[in-house]
CSV table of C-alpha atoms in Angstrom, one decimal:
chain,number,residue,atom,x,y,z
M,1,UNK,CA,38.7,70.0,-26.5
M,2,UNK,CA,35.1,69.5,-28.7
M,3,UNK,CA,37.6,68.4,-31.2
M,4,UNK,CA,39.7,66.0,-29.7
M,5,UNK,CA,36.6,64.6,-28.0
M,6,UNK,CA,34.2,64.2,-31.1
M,7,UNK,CA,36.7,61.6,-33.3
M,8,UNK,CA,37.0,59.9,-29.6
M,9,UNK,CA,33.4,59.4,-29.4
M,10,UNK,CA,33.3,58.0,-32.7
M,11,UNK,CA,35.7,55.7,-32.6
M,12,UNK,CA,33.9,54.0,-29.5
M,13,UNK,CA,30.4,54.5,-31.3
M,14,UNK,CA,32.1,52.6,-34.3
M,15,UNK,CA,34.4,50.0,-32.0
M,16,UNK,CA,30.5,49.2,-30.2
M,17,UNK,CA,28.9,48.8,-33.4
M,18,UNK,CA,31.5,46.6,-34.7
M,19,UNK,CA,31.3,45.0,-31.3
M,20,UNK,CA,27.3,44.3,-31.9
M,21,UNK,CA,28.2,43.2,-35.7
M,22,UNK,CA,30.8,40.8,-34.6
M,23,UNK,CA,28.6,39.6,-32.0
M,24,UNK,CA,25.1,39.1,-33.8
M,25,UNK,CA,27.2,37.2,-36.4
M,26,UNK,CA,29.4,35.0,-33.9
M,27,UNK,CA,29.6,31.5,-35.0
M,28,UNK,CA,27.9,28.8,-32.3
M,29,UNK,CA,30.2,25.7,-32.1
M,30,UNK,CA,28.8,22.9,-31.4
M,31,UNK,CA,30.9,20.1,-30.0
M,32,UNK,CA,30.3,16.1,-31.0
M,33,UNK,CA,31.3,13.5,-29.5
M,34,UNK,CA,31.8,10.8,-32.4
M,35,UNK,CA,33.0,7.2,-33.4
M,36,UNK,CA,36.2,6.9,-35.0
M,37,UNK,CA,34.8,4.2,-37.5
M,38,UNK,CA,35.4,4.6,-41.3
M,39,UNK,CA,32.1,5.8,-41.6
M,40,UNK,CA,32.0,8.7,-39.0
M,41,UNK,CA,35.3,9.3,-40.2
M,42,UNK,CA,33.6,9.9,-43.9
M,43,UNK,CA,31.0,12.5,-41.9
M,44,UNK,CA,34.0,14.3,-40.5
M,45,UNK,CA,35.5,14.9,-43.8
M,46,UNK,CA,32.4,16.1,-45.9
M,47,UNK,CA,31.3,18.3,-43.0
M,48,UNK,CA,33.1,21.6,-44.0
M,49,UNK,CA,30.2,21.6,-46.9
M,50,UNK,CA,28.0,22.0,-43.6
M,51,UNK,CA,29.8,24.6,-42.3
M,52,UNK,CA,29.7,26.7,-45.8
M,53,UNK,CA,26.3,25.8,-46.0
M,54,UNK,CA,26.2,27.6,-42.4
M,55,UNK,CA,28.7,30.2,-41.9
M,56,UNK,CA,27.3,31.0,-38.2
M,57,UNK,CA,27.8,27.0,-37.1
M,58,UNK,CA,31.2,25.8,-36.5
M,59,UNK,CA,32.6,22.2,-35.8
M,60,UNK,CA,34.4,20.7,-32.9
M,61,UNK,CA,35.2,17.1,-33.6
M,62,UNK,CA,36.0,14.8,-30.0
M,63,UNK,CA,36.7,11.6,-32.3
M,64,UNK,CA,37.1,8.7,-29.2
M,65,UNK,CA,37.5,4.6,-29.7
M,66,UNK,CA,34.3,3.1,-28.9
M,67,UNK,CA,35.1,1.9,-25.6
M,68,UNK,CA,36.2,5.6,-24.9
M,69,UNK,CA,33.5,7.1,-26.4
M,70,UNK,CA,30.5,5.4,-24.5
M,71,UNK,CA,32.5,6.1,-20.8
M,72,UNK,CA,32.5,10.0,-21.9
M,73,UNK,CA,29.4,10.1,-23.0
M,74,UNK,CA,27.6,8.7,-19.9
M,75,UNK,CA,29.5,10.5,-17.9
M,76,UNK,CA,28.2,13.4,-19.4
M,77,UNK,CA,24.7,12.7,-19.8
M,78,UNK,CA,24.3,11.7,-16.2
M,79,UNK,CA,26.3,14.8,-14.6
M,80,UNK,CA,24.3,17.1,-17.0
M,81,UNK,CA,27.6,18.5,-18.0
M,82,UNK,CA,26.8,19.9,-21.1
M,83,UNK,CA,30.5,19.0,-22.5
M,84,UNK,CA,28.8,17.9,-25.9
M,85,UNK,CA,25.9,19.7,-28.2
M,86,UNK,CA,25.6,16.1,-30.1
M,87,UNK,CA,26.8,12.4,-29.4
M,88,UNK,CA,26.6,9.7,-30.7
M,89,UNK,CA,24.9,6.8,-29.1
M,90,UNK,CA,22.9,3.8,-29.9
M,91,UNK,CA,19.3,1.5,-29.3
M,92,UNK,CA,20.9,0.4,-26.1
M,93,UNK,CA,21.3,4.4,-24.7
M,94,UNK,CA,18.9,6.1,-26.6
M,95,UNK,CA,15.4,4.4,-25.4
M,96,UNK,CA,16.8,5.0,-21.8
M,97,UNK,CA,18.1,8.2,-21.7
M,98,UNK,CA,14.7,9.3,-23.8
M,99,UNK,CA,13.0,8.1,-21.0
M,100,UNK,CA,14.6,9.5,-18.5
M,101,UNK,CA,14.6,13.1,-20.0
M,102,UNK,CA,18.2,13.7,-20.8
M,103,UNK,CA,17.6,13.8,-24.2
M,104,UNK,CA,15.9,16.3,-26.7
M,105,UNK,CA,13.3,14.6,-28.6
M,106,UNK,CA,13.4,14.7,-32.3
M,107,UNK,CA,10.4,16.3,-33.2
M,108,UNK,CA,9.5,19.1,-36.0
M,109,UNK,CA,12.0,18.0,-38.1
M,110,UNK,CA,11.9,19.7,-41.6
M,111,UNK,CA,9.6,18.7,-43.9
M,112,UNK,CA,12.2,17.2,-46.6
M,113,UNK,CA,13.7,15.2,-44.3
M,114,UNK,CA,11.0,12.7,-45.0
M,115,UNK,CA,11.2,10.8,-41.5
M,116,UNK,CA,8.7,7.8,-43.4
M,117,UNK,CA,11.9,7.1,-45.3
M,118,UNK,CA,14.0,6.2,-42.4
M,119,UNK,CA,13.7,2.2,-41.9
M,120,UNK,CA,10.3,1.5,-39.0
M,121,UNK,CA,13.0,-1.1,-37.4
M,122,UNK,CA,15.4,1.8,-36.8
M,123,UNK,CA,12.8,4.5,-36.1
M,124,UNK,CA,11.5,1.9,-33.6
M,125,UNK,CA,15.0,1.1,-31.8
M,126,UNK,CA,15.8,4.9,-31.3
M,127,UNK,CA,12.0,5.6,-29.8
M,128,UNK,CA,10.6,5.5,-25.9
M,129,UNK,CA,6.8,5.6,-25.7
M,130,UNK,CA,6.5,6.3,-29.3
M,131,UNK,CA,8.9,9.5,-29.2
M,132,UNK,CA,12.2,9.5,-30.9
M,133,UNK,CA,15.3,10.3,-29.5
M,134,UNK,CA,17.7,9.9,-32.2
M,135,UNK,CA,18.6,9.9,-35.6
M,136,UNK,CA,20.5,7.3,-37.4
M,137,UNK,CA,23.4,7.6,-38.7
M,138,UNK,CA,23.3,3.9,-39.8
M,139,UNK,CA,22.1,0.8,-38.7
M,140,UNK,CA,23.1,-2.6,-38.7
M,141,UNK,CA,22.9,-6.1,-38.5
M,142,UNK,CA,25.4,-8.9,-38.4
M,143,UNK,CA,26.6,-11.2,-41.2
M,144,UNK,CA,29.5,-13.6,-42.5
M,145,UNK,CA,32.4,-12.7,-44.4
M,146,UNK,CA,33.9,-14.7,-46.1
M,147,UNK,CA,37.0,-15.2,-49.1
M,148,UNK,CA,35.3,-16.4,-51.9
M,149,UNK,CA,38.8,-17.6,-53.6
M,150,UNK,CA,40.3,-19.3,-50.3
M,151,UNK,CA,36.6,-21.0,-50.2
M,152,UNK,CA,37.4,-22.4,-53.7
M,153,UNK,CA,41.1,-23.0,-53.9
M,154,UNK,CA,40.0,-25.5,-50.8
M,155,UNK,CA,37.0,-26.8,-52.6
M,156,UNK,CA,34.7,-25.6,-49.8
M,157,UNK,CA,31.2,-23.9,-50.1
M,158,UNK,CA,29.7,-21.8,-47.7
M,159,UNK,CA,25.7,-22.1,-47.3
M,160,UNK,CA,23.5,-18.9,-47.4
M,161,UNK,CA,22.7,-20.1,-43.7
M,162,UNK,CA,25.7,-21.7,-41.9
M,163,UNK,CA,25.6,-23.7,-38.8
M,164,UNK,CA,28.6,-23.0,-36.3
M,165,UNK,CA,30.3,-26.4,-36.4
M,166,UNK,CA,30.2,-25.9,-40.4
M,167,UNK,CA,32.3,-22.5,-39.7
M,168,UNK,CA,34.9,-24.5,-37.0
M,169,UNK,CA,35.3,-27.2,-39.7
M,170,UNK,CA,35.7,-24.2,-42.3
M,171,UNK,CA,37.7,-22.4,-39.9
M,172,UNK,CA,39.9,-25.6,-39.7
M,173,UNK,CA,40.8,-25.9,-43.6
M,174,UNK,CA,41.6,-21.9,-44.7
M,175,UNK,CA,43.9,-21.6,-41.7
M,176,UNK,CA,47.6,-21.2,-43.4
M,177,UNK,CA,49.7,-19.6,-40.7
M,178,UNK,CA,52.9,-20.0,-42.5
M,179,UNK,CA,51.1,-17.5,-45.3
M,180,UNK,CA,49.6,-15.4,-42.5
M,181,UNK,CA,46.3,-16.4,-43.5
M,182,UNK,CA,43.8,-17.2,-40.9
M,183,UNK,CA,40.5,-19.1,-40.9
M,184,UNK,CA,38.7,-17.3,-38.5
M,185,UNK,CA,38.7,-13.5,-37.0
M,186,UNK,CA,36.4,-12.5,-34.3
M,187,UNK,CA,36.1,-10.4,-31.8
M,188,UNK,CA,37.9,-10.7,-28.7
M,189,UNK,CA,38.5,-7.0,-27.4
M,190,UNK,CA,36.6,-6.2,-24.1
M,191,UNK,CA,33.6,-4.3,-23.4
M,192,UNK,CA,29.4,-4.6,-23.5
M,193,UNK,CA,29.7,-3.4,-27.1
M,194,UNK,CA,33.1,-5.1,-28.1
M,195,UNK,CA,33.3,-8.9,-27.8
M,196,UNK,CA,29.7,-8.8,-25.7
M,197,UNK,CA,28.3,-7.8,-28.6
M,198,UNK,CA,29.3,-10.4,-30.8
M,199,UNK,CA,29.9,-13.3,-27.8
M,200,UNK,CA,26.1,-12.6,-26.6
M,201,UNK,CA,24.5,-13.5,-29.9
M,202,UNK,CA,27.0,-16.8,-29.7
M,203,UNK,CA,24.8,-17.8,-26.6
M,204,UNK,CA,21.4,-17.3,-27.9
M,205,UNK,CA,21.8,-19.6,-30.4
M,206,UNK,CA,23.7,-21.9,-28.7
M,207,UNK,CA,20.1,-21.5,-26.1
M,208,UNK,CA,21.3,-19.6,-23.7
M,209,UNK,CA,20.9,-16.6,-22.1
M,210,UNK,CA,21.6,-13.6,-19.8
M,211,UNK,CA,18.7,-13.8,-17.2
M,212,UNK,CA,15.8,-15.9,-16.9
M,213,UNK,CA,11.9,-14.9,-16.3
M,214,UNK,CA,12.8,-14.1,-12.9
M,215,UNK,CA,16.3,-12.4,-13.3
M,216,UNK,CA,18.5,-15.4,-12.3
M,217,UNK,CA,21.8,-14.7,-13.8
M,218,UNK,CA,22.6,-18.1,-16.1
M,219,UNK,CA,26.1,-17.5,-16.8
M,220,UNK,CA,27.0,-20.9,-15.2
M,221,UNK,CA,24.2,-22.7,-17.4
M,222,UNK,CA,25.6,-25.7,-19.7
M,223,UNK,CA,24.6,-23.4,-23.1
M,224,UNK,CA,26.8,-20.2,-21.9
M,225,UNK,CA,29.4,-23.2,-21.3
M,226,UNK,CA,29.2,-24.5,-24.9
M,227,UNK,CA,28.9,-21.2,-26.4
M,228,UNK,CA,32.1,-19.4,-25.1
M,229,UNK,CA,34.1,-23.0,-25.0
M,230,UNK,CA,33.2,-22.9,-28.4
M,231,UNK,CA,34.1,-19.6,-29.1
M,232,UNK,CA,37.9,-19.6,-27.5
M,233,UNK,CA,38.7,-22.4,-28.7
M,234,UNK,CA,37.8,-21.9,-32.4
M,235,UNK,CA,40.2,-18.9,-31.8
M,236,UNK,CA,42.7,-20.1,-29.9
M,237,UNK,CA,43.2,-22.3,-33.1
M,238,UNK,CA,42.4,-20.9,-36.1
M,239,UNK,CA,42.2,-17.3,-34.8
M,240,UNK,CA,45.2,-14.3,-35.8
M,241,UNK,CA,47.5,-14.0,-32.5
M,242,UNK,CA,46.7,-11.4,-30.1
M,243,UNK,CA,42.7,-11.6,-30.8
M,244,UNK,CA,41.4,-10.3,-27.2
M,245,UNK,CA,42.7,-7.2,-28.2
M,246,UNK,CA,40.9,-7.0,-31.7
M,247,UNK,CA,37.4,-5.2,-31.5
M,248,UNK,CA,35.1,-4.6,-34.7
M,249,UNK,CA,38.1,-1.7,-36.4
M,250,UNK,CA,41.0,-4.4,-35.8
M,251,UNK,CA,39.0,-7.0,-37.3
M,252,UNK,CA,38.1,-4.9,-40.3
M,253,UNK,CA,41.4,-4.3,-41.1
M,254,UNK,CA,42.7,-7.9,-40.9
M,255,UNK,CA,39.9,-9.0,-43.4
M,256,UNK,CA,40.4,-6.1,-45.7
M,257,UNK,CA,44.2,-6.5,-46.2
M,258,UNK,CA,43.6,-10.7,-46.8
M,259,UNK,CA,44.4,-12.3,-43.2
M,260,UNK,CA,40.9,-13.5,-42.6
M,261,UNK,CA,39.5,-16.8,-43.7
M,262,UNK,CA,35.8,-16.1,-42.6
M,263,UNK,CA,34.6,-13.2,-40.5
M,264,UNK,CA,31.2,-12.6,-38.4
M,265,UNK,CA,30.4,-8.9,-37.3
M,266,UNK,CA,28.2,-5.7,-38.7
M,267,UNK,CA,26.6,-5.9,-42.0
M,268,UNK,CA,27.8,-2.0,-41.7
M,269,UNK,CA,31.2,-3.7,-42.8
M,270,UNK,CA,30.3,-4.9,-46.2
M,271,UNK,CA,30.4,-1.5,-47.2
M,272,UNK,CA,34.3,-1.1,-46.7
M,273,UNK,CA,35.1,-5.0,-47.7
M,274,UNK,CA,33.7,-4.2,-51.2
M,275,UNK,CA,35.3,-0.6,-52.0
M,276,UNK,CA,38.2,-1.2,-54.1
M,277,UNK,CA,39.9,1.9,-52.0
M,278,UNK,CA,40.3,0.5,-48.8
M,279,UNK,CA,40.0,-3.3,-49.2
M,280,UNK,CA,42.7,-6.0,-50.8
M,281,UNK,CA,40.0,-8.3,-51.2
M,282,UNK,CA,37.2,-5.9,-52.4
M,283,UNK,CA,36.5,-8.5,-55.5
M,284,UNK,CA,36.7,-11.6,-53.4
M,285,UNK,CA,34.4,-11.4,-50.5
M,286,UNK,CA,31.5,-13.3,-50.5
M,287,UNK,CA,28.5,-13.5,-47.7
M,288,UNK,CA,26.1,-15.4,-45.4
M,289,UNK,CA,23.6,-15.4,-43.0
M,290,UNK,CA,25.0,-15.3,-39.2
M,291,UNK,CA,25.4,-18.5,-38.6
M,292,UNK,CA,23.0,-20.6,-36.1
M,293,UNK,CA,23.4,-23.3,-33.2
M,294,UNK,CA,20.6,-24.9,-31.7
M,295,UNK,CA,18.2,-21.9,-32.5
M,296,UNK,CA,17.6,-18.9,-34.9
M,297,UNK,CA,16.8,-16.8,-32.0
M,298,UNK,CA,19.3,-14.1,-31.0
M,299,UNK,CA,21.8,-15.5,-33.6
M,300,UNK,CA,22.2,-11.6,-35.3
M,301,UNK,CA,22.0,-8.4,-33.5
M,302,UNK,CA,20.0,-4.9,-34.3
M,303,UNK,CA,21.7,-1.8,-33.4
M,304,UNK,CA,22.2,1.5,-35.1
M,305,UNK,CA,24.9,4.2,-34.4
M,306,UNK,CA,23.0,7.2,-34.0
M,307,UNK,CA,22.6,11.0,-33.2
M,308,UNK,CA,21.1,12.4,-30.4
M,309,UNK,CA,21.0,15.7,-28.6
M,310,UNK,CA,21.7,15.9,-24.7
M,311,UNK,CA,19.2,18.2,-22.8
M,312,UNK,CA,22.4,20.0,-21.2
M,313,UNK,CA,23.4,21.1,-24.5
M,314,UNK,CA,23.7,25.1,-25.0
M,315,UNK,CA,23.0,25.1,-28.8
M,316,UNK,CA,20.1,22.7,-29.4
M,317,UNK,CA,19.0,24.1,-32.6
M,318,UNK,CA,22.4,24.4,-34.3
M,319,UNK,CA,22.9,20.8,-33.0
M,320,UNK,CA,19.3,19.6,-34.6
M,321,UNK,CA,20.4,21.3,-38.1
M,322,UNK,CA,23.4,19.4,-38.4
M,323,UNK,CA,21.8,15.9,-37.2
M,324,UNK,CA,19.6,16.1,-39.8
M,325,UNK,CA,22.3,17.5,-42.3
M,326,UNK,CA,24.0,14.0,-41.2
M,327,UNK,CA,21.3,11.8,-41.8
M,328,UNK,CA,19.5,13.4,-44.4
M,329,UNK,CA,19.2,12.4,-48.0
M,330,UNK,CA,21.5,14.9,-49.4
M,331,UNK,CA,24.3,13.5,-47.3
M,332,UNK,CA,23.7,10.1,-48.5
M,333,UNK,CA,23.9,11.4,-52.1
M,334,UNK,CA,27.5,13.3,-50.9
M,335,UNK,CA,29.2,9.6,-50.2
M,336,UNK,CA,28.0,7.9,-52.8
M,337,UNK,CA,30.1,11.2,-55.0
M,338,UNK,CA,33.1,10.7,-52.7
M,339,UNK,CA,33.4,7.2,-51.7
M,340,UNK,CA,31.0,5.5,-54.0
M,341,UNK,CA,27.5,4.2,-53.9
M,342,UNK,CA,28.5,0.7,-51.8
M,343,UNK,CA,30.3,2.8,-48.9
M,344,UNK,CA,27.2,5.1,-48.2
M,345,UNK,CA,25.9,4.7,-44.8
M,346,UNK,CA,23.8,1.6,-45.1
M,347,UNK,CA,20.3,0.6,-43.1
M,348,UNK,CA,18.8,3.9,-42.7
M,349,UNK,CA,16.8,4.8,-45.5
M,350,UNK,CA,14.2,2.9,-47.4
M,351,UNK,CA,15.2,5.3,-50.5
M,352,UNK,CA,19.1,4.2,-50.5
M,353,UNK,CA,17.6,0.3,-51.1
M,354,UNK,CA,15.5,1.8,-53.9
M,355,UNK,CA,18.4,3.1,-56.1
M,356,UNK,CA,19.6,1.5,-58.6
M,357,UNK,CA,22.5,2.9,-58.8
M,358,UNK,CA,23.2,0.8,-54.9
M,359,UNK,CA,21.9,-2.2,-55.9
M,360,UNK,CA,24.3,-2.3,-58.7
M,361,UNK,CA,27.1,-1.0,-56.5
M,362,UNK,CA,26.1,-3.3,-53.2
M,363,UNK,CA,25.7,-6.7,-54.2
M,364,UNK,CA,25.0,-7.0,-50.2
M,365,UNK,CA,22.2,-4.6,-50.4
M,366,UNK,CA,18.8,-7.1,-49.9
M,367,UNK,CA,20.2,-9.0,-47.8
M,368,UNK,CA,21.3,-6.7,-45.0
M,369,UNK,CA,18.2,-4.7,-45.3
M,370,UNK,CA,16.1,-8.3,-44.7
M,371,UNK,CA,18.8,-9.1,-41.7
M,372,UNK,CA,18.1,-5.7,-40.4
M,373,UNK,CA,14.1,-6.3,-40.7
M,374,UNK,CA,14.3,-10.0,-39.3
M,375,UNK,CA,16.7,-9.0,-35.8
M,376,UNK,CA,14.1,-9.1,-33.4
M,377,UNK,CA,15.2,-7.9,-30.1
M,378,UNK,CA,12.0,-8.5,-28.3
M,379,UNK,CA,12.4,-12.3,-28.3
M,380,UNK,CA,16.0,-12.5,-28.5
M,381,UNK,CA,16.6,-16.1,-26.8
M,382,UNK,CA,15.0,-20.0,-27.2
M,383,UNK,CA,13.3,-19.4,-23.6
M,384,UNK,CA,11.7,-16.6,-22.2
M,385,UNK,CA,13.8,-13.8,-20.6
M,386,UNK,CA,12.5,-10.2,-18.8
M,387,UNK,CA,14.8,-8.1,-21.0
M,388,UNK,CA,15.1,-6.8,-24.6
M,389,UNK,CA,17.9,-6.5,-26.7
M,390,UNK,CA,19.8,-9.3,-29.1
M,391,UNK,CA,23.4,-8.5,-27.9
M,392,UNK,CA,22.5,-6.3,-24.8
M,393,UNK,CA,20.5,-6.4,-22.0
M,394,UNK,CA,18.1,-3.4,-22.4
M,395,UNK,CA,18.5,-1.4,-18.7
M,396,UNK,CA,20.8,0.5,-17.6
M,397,UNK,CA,23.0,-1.7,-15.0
M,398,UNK,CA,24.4,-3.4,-18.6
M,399,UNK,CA,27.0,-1.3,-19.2
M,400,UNK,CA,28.7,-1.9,-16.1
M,401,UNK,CA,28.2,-5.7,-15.9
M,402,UNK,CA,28.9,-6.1,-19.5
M,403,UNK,CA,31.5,-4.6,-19.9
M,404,UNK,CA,33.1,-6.7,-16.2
M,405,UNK,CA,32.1,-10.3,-18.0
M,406,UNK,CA,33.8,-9.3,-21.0
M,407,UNK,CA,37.0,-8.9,-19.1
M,408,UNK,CA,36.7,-12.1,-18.0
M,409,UNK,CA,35.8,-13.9,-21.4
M,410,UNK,CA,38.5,-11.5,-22.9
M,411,UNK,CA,41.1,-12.9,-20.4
M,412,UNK,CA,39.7,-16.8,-21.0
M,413,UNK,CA,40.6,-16.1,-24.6
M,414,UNK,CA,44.4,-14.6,-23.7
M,415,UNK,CA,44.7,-18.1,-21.9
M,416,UNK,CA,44.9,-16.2,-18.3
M,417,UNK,CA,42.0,-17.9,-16.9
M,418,UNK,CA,39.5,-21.0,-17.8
M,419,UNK,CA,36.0,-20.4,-19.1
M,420,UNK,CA,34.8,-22.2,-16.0
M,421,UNK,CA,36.6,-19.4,-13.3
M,422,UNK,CA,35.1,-16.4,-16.2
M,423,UNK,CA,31.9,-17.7,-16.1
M,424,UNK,CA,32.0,-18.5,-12.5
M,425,UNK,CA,32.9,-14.7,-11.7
M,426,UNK,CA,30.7,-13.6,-14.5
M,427,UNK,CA,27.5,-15.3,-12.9
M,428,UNK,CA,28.4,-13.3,-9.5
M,429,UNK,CA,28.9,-9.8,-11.3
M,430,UNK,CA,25.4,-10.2,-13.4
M,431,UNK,CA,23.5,-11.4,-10.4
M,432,UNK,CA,24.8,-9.1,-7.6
M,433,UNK,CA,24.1,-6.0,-10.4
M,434,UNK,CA,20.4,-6.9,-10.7
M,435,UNK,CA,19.9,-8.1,-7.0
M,436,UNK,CA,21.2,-4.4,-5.9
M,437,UNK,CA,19.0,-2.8,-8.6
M,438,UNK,CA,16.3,-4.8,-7.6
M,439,UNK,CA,15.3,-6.6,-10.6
M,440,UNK,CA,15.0,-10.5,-8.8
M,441,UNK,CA,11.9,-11.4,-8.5
């Protein structure tokens, strides 16, 4: 009996001990919520050095399309679901959320992360009250694209600060639809951060803008009239077919692969239109300013892509290491080996625009970084307006209403509907939203 009993014992003695090995050495997964840009794609690939680098973190990648990925991650944040250890949001969320406690601040970060590296402008646009709330994973203004040999074979020359009727006349020459070559791309896909992004930096220049002093919806003013006139039509004719359903990654790929005359969108795209890998044109594409209307105000946008922490999450510290894995340095250094020194994730650090290695590599370089330091989102319109942001309105009600009057601009451009009737029901949408929030004045 003793006999039998003793290897019995044992083996549970041994099975617990195992047990309480297995257990103390138990990898945490963490769960991120990500973009599928090129970019955060990159991140995704280089992160199994993270996870040798930290045997007791493992990865779970949600990888969603931007529209996608903004609905989940609300939806998380304000059901404190705890679905996702990181996310990644933006200076619309971030400030917001900061303030309203749903996110971990980031604060103690290690020492070599040098934090006075990372660009004031996005430091500032990730902060609430002087607290950060995110790291950035990169940041970005906008910019014009253009072919430098379409430009030339035409005889055309594109001024380091266009006007918009210069790109509609410019627009109007490089269109060659029996080559599959068109003048303009833009984008029309809808949603707050889709064509409202780009569309909403149209109107400031043009002089509009979303509210005035006393959060009257102007939607139905003669400038958002101009504006987005101006903006279907240049697409309707000298736009690729099917353009309300092109957002920023639809765009990037008709201007890599030659179909695009001209382009306007994120100075995070330069990266990709100059690496020989993954664009046709890599040697041909030459750059602007954003172009302008009847004011510089508003006519290119701030926002960063960034990291943050939701307060629901389980493993805040393994979620903190690998933020600042993300953002860090090191990482930089990692894409600059893989994908070369013009793809690495652009506007964050002040050391990545002190290399000469990305000067010589990013031709783009001094420019971006000035249109990154020159967006200023707290006067982003000719006349005064209550709210901050250059292509978003900084509270929370945005989101909803943005994303509504995009619909409708987005269905103006497919020809279902005028811009009178998308403005018309634009106007109602944006002042009904503030008027229940209780915002008029």
């Amino acid at each position: 009996m003793k006999r039998t009993f003793r290897p019995a014992l044992n083996a549970l003695c041994g099975g617990a001990l195992a047990f309480a090995a297995f257990g103390a050495h138990a990898a945490q997964t963490i769960t991120i919520a990500m973009l599928n840009n090129p970019d955060m794609i990159e991140l995704k690939k280089l992160s199994p050095a993270f996870e040798q680098a930290n045997p007791d973190i493992k990865l779970n990648w949600v990888v969603l399309e931007e529209n996608v990925l903004r609905q989940r991650a609300t939806t998380d944040i304000t059901t404190n679901s705890g679905q996702f250890d990181v996310m990644m949001i933006g200076t619309y969320e971030t400030p917001q959320w900061g303030k309203r406690g749903w996110l971990a601040p980031m604060t103690n970060l290690p020492a070599d992360y040098d934090l006075n590296d990372v660009v004031k402008t996005a430091r500032d646009g990730l902060s609430n009250n002087g607290t950060l709330y995110a790291l950035p994973f990169y940041v970005e203004s906008s910019m014009t694209y253009y072919r430098k040999d379409l430009f030339a074979a035409k005889g055309l020359t594109m001024p380091d600060q266009p006007t918009y009727d210069q790109i509609a006349q410019f627009a109007d020459k490089l269109t060659d639809k029996a080559n599959g070559v068109y003048g303009i791309c833009l984008r029309g896909k809808a949603g707050w951060g889709e064509n409202m992004a780009y569309v909403t930096t149209v109107v400031n220049t043009f002089g509009g803008r979303w509210f005035d002093d006393k959060w009257h919806a102007q939607l139905d003013s003669p400038e958002w009239k101009k504006a987005v006139t101006f903006y279907v039509n240049l697409l309707k004719k000298d736009g690729p077919p099917g353009a309300s359903s092109n957002g920023f990654n639809e765009n990037l790929t008709l201007m890599s692969s030659g179909k695009c005359g001209m382009w306007i969108d994120a100075t995070v795209a330069a990266g990709m239109l100059y690496n020989k890998q993954q664009s046709q044109i890599s040697d041909k594409v030459g750059f602007a300013a954003a172009p302008t209307a009847a004011t510089p105000n508003g006519s290119h946008w701030l926002w960063s892509w960034a990291l943050a922490i939701p307060k629901s999450s389980k493993q805040p510290d393994a979620a903190k290491k690998f933020i600042t894995w993300a953002t860090s340095k090191g990482y930089i250094e990692m894409v600059a080996k893989d994908e070369g020194w013009a793809s690495v994730p652009p506007g964050t650090r002040e050391s990545t625009y002190a290399r000469p290695e990305y000067q010589q590599a990013a031709p783009f370089a001094s420019f971006v970084l000035k249109a990154i330091q020159t967006a200023d989102p707290t006067h982003p319109t000719l006349k005064p307006v209550p709210y901050t942001g250059v292509q978003f309105v900084g509270i929370p009600e945005f989101q909803s209403f943005g994303t509504v009057v995009g619909q409708s601009i987005a269905g103006a451009l497919a020809g279902q509907m005028g811009v009178d009737q998308a403005l018309a029901a634009g106007q109602a949408t944006a002042n009904r939203a503030v008027q229940q929030a209780g915002y008029q004045k």
